[in-house]
Coordinates of C-alpha atoms (C1' of nucleotides) in Angstrom, one line a residue:
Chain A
X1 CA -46.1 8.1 -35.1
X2 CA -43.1 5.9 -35.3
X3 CA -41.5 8.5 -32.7
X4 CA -44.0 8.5 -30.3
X5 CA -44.7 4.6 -30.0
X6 CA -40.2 5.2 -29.1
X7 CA -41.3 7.7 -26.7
X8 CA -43.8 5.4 -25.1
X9 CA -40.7 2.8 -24.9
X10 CA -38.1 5.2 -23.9
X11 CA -40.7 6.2 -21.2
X12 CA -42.2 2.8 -19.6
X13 CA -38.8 0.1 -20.2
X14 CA -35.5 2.5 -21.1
X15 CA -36.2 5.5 -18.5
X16 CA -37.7 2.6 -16.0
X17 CA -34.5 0.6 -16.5
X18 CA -32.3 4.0 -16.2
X19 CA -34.5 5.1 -13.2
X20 CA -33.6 1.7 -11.3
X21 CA -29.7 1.7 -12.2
X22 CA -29.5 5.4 -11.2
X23 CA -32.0 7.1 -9.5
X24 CA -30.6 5.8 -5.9
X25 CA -29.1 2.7 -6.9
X26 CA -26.5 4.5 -9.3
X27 CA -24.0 4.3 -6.0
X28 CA -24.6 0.4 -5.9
X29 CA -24.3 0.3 -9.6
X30 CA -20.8 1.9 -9.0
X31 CA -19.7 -0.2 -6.1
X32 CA -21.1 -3.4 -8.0
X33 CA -19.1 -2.6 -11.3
X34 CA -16.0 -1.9 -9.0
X35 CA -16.1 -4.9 -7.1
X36 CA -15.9 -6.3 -10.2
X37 CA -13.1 -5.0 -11.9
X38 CA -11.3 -5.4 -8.3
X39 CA -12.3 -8.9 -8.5
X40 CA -11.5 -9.5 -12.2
X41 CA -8.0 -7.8 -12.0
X42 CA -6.7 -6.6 -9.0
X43 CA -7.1 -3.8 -6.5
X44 CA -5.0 -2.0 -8.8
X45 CA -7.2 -2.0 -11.6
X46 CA -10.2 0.6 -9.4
X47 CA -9.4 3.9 -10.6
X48 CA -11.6 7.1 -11.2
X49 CA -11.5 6.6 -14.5
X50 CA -11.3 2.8 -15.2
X51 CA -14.8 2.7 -13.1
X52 CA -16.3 5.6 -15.2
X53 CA -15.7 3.4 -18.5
X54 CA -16.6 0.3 -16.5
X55 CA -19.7 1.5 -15.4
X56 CA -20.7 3.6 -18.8
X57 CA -20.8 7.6 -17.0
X58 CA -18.1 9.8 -16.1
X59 CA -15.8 10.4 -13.7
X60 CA -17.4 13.3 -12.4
X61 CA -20.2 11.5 -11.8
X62 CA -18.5 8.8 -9.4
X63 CA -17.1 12.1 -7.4
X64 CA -21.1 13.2 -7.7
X65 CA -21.6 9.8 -5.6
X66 CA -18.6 10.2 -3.6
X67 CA -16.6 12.7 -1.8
X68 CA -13.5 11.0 -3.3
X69 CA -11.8 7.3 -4.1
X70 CA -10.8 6.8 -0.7
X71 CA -14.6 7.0 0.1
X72 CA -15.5 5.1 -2.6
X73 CA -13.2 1.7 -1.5
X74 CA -14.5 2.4 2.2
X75 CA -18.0 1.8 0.6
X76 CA -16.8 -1.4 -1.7
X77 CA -15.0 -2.5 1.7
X78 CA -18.5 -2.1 3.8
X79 CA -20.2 -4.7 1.0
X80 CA -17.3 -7.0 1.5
X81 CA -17.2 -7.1 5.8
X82 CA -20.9 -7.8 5.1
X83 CA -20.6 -10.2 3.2
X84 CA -18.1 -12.0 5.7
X85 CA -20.6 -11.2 8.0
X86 CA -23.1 -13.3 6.0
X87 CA -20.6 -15.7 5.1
X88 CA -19.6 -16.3 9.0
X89 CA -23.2 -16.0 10.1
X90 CA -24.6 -19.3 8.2
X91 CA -22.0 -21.0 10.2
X92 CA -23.1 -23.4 12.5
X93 CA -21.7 -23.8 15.9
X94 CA -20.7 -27.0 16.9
X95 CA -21.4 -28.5 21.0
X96 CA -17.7 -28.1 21.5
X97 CA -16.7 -24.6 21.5
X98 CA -12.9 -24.9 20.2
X99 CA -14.7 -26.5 17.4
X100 CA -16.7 -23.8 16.6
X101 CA -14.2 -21.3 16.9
X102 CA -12.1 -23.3 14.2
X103 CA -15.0 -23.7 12.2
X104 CA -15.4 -19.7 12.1
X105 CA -11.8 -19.3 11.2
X106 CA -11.9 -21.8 8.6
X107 CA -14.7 -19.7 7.2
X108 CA -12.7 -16.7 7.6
X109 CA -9.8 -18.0 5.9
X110 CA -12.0 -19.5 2.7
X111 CA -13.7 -16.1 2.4
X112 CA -10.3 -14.4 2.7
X113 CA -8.8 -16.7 0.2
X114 CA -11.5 -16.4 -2.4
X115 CA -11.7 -13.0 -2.2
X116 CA -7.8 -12.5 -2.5
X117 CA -8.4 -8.8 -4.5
X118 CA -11.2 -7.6 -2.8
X119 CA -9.3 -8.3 1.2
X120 CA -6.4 -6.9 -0.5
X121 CA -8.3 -3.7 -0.8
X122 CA -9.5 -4.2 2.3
X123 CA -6.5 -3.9 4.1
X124 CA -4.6 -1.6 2.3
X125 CA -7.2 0.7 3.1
X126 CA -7.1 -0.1 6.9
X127 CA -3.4 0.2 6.9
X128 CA -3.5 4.0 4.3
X129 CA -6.5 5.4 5.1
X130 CA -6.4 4.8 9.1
X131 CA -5.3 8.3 10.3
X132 CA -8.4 9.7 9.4
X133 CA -11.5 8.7 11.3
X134 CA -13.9 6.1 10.0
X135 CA -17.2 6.5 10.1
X136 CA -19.8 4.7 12.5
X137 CA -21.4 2.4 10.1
X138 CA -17.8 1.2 8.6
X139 CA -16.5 0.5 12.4
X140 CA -19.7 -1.1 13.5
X141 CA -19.4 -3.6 10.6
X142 CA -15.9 -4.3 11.8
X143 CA -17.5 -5.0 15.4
X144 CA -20.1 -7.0 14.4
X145 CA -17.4 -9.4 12.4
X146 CA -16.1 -9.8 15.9
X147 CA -19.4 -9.7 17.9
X148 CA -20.0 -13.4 15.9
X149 CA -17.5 -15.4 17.4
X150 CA -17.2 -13.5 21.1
X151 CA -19.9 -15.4 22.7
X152 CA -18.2 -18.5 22.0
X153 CA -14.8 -17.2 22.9
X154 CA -16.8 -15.9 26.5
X155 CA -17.8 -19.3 26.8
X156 CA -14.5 -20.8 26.9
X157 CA -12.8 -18.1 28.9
X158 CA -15.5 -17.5 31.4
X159 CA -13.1 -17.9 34.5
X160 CA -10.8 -15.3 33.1
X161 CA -11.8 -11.6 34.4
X162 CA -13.6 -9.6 31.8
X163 CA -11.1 -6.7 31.4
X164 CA -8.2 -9.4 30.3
X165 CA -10.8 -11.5 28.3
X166 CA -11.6 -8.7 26.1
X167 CA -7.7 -7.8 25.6
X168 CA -6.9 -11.5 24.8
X169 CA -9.9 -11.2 22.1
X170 CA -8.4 -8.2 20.6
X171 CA -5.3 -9.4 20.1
X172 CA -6.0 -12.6 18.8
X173 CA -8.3 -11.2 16.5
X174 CA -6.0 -8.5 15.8
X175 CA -3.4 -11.3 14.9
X176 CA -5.6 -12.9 12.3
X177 CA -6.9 -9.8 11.0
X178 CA -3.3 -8.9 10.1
X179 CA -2.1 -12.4 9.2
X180 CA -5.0 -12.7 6.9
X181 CA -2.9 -9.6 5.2
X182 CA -0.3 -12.2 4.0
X183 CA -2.6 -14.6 2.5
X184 CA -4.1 -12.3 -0.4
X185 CA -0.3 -11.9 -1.8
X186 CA 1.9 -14.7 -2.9
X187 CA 4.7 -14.4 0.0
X188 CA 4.0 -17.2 1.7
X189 CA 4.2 -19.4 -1.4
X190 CA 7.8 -18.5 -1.2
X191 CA 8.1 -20.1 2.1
X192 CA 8.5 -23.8 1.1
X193 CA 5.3 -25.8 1.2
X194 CA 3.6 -23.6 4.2
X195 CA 0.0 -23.8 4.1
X196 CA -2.0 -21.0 4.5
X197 CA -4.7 -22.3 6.3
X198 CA -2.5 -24.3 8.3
X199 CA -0.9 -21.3 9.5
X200 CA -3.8 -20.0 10.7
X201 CA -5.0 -23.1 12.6
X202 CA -2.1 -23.2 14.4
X203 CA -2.0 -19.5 15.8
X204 CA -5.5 -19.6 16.9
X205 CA -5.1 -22.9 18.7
X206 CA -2.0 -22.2 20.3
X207 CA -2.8 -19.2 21.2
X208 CA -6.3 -20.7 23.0
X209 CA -4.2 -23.4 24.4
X210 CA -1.9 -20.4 25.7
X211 CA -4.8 -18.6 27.2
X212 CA -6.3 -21.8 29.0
X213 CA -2.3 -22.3 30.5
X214 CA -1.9 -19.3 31.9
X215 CA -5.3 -19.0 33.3
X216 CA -6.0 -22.7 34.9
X217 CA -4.8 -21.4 38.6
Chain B
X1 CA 45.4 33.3 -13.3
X2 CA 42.9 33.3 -10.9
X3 CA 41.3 30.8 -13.3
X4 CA 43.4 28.3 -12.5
X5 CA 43.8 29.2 -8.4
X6 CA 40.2 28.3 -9.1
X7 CA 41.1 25.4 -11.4
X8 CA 42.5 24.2 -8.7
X9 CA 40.2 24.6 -5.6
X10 CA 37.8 22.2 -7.6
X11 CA 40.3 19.8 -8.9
X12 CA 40.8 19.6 -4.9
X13 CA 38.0 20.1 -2.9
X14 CA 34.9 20.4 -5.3
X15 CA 35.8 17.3 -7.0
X16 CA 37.0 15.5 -4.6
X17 CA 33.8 15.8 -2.5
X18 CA 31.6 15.0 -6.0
X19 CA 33.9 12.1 -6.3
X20 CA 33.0 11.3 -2.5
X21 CA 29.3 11.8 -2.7
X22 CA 28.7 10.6 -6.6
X23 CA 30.6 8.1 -8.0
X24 CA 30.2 5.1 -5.9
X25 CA 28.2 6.2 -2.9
X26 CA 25.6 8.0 -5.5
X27 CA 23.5 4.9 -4.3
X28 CA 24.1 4.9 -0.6
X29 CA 23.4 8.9 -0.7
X30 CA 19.9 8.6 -2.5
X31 CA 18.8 6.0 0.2
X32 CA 19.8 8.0 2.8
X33 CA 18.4 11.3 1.7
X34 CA 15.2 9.2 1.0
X35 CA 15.8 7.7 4.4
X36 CA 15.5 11.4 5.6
X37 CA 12.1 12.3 3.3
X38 CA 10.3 9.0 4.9
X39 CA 11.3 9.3 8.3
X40 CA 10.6 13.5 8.2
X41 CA 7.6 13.4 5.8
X42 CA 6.2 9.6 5.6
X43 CA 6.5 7.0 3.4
X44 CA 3.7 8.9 0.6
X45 CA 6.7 11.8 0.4
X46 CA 9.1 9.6 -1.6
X47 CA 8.6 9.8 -4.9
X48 CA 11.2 10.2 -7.7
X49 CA 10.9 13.8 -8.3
X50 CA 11.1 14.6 -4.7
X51 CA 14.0 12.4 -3.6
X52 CA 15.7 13.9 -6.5
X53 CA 14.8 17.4 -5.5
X54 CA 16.3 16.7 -2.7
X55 CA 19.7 15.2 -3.2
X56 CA 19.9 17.8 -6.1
X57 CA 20.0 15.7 -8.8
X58 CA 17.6 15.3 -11.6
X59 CA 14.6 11.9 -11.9
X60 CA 17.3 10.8 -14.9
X61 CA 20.2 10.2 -12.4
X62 CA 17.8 8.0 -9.6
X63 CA 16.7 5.7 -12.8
X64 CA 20.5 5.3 -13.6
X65 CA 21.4 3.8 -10.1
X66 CA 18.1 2.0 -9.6
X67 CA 16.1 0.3 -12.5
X68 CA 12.9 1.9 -10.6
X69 CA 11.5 2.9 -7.4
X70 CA 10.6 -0.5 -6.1
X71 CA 14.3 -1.3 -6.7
X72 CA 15.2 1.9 -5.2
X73 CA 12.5 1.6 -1.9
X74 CA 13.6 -2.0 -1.7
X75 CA 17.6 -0.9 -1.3
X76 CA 15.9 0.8 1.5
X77 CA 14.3 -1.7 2.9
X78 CA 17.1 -3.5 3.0
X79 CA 18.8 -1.1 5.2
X80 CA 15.9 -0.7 8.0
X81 CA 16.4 -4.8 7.8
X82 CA 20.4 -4.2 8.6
X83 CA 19.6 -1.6 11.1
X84 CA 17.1 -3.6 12.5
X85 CA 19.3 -6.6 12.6
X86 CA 22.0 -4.4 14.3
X87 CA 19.6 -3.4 17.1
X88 CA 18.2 -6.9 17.8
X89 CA 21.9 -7.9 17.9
X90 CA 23.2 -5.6 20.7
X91 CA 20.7 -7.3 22.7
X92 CA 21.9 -8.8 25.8
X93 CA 20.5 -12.4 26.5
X94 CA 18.9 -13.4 29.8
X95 CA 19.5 -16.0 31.4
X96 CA 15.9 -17.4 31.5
X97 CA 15.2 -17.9 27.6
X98 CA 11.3 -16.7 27.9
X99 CA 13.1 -13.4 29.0
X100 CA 15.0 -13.3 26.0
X101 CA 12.5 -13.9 23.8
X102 CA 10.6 -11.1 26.0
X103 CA 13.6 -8.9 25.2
X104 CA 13.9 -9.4 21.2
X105 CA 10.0 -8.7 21.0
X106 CA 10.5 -5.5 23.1
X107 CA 13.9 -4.7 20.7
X108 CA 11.7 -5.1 17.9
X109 CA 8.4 -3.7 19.0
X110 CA 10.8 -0.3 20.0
X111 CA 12.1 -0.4 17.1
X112 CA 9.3 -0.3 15.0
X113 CA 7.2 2.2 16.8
X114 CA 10.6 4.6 16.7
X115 CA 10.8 3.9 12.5
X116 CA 6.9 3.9 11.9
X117 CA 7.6 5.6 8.3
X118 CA 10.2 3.2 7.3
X119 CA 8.4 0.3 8.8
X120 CA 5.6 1.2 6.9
X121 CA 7.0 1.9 3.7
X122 CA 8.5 -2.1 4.1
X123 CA 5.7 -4.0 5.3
X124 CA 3.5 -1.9 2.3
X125 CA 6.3 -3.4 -0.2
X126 CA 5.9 -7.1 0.9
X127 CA 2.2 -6.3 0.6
X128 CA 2.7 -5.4 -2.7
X129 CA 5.7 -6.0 -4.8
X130 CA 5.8 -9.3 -3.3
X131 CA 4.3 -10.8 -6.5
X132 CA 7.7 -10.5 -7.9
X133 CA 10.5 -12.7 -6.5
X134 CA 12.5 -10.9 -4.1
X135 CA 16.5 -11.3 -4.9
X136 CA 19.1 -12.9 -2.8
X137 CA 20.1 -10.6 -0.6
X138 CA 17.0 -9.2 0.8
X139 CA 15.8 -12.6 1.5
X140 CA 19.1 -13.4 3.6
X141 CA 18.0 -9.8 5.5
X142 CA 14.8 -11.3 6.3
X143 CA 16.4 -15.0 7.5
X144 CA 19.1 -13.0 9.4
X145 CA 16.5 -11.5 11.3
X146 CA 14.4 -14.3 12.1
X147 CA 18.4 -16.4 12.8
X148 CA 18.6 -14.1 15.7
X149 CA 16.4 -15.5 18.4
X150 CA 16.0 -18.8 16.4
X151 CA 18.7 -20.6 19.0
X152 CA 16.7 -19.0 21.9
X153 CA 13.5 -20.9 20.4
X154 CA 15.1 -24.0 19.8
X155 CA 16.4 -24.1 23.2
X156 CA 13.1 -23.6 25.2
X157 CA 11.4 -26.1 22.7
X158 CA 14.0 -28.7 22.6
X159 CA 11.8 -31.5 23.1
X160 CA 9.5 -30.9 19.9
X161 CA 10.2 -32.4 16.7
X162 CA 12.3 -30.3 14.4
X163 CA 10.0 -29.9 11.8
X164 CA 6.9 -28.5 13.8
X165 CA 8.9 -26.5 15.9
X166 CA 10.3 -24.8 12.7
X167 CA 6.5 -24.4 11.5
X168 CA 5.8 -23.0 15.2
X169 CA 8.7 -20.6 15.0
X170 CA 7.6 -19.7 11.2
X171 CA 4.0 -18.6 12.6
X172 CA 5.1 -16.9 15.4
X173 CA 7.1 -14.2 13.3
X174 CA 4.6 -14.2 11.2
X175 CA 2.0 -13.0 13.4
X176 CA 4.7 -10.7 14.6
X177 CA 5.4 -9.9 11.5
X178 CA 2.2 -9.0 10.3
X179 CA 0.8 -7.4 13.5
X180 CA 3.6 -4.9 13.0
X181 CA 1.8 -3.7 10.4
X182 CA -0.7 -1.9 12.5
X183 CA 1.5 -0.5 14.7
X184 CA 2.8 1.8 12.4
X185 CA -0.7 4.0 11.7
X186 CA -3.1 4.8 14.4
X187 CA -5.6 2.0 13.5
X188 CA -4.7 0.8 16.9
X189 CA -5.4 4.2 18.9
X190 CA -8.7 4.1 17.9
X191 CA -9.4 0.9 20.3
X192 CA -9.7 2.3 23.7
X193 CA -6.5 2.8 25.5
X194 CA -4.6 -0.5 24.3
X195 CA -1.0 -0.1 24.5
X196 CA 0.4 -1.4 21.2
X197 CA 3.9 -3.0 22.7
X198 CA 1.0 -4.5 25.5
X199 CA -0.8 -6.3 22.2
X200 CA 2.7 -8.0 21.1
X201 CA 3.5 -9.2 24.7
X202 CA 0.7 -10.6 24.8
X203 CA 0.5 -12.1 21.6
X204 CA 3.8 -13.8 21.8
X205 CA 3.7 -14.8 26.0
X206 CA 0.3 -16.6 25.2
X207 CA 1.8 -18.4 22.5
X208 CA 4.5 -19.3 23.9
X209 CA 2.3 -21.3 26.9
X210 CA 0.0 -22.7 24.2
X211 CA 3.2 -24.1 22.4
X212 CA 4.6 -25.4 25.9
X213 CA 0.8 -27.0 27.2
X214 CA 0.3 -28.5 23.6
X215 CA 3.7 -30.3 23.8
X216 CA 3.7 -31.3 27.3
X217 CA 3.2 -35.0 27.2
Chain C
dA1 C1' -44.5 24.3 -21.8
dA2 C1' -41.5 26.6 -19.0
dC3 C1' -38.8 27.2 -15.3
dG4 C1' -35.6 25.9 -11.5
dA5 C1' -33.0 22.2 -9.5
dA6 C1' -30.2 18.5 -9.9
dA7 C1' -27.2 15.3 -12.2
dT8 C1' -23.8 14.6 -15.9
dT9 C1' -20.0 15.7 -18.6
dG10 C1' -15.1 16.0 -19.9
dA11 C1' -11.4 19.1 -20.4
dA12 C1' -8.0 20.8 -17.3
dC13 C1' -4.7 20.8 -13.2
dA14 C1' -1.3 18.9 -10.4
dC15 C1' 0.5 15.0 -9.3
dT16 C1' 2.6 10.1 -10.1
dG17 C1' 6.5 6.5 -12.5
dT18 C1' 9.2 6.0 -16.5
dT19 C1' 11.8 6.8 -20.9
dC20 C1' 15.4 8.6 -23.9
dA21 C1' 17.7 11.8 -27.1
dA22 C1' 20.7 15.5 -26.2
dT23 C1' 24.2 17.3 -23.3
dT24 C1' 27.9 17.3 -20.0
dT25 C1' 31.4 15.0 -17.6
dT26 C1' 34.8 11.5 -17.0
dT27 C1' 38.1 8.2 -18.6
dT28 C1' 41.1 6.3 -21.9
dT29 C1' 44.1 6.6 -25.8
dC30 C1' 47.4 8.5 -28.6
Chain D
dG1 C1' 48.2 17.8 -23.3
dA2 C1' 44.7 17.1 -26.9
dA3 C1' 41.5 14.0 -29.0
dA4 C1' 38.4 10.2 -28.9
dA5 C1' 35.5 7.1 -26.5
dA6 C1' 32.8 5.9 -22.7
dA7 C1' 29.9 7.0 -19.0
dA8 C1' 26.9 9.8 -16.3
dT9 C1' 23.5 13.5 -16.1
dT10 C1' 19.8 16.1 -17.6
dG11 C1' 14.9 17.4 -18.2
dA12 C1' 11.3 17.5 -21.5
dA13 C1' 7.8 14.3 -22.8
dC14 C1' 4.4 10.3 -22.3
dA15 C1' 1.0 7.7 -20.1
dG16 C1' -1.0 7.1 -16.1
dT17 C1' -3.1 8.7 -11.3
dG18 C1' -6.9 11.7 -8.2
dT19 C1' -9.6 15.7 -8.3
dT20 C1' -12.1 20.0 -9.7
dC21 C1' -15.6 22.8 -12.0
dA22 C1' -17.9 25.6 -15.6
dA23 C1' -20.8 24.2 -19.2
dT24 C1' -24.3 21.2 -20.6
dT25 C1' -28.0 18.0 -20.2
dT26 C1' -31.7 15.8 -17.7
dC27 C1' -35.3 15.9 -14.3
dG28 C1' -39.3 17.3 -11.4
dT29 C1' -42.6 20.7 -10.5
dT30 C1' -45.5 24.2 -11.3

DNA sequence: AACGAAATTGAACACTGTTCAATTTTTTTC
DNA sequence: GAAAAAAATTGAACAGTGTTCAATTTCGTT
């Protein structure tokens, strides 16, 4: 009697409960649970079996999920260029277009900054795991990071021709990208009273004051 | 008798080269047979058993002269710095200072792309063991590389206030700095067909006008 | 209820960095 | 030159990695 009234619980709250934490959702379970420990204690903290314990299975059934770690931190690093997306996207742009383009850095910098561990990861990964190819859905996240700010950057730049307009994109945004490198780790602090932000600021607008220079004849 | 012939021939050629190879260039013979694994097999190939596979010595002996590999990879990171150093030094100046500047970038950006292992293996130390402090001497190796084209930069931007031109200068390593980064792994030959030394040019030209248009009045 | 498919487990393997008692080599002392 | 002291070398051992896979458990369907 007293078993099967525990059946009936097992069967319509535990086994619902398990069904929605594993069923399909055990990978976000997993990258949830990872993102925290990366969160709470450092990039180095995610390992195979540090996520097992974290996340109450085994480690066999994280490689059951994924193919391996390195696939794993793609998938915690695809959560966290959404999440910039987000975080950039509820930016409003401002009449002046410089303005708005600071704005979006300033938002790029914040989200960088308090998510020290989990950009860290980030970029490690780009900088290891970048001789293999990534997969569509990880490089169109990274586009659509830059697909936010590029009508704005269009708008300032319209008289320059669209070939060299795209390059000077690239690099700038490959220049903050790998800046942005230097902010999760304590080396700047080293550097006298340099602030991060402040670094930042000024390479984007010298570098926009550059490109309207050499492009006003 | 033939003992001692044999006696001998060690006391004065076997030992002689030990003595030559062990007792105080043990050190300088680990880095540069570690040199050798980075630059033939990558920056993932050094590890402690290998290196000491390799320069025939046991793990015990490596842990003598260094207290542990980050000591050990940071000895050779020191050296790329010094070699480094040594290359941007047999530059030649031009007479037009933006040419100079042009020519240390080019120095540095050849450099890098010809020592993609050991570039790597020091930009991934700053990114990581950079919570600890760095000693003395590697931080003079970093300053003597930035002192090199420092009275370049001061000369073309005479007329800006010391301390924001120091700032100025301190960003634009930085960005150099950091954008190195990606030129080591093939991130960047993923992006259509962007020529990497093309991205630094760039970078540092158009920052060069934006410092010159922002300070113009 | 029983069968087949799928998910889970955790011991095992080959790697890491690092330590340290035992051994060998070198230097010093007599 | 021999003995004693100091220094350097060794490699097995420890605690970590990522990864695999046969055995087990759980699940879905008939």
């Amino acid at each position: 009697m007293i078993i099967s009234i525990l059946g009936l619980i097992y069967k319509y709250f535990i086994k619902q409960y398990k069904i929605d934490m594993t069923k399909d959702n055990i990978r976000e379970y997993l990258i949830a649970k990872g993102r925290q420990l990366v969160v709470e204690n450092g990039a180095d903290f995610l390992t195979a079996r540090k996520l097992a314990e974290a996340s109450g299975c085994s480690v066999g059934t994280i490689y059951n999920q994924f193919a391996n770690m390195d696939k794993f931190i793609m998938a915690e690093n695809l959560q966290t260029l959404e999440e910039l997306k987000s975080h950039l996207s509820a930016l409003m742009p401002d009449r002046n277009p410089y303005k708005t383009l600071n704005r979006y850095l300033d938002g790029f910098v914040r989200f960088v900054l308090r998510n020290k561990n989990l950009w860290f990861l980030l970029y490690n990964f780009h900088l290891q795991a970048c001789m293999h190819k990534l997969p569509r859905v990880y490089l169109r996240a990274l586009v659509e990071i830059i697909e936010i700010w590029r009508p704005v950057f269009e708008d300032v730049f319209a008289h320059i021709r669209p070939r060299e307009r795209r390059l000077s994109m690239q690099v700038l945004w490959l220049s903050l990208f790998s800046v942005s490198s230097l902010l999760t780790t304590p080396v700047l602090d080293g550097m006298g009273s340099v602030n991060k932000k402040t670094i930042c600021q000024l390479l984007l607008n010298t570098y926009l004051a550059g490109l309207t220079a050499l492009n006003k004849d």
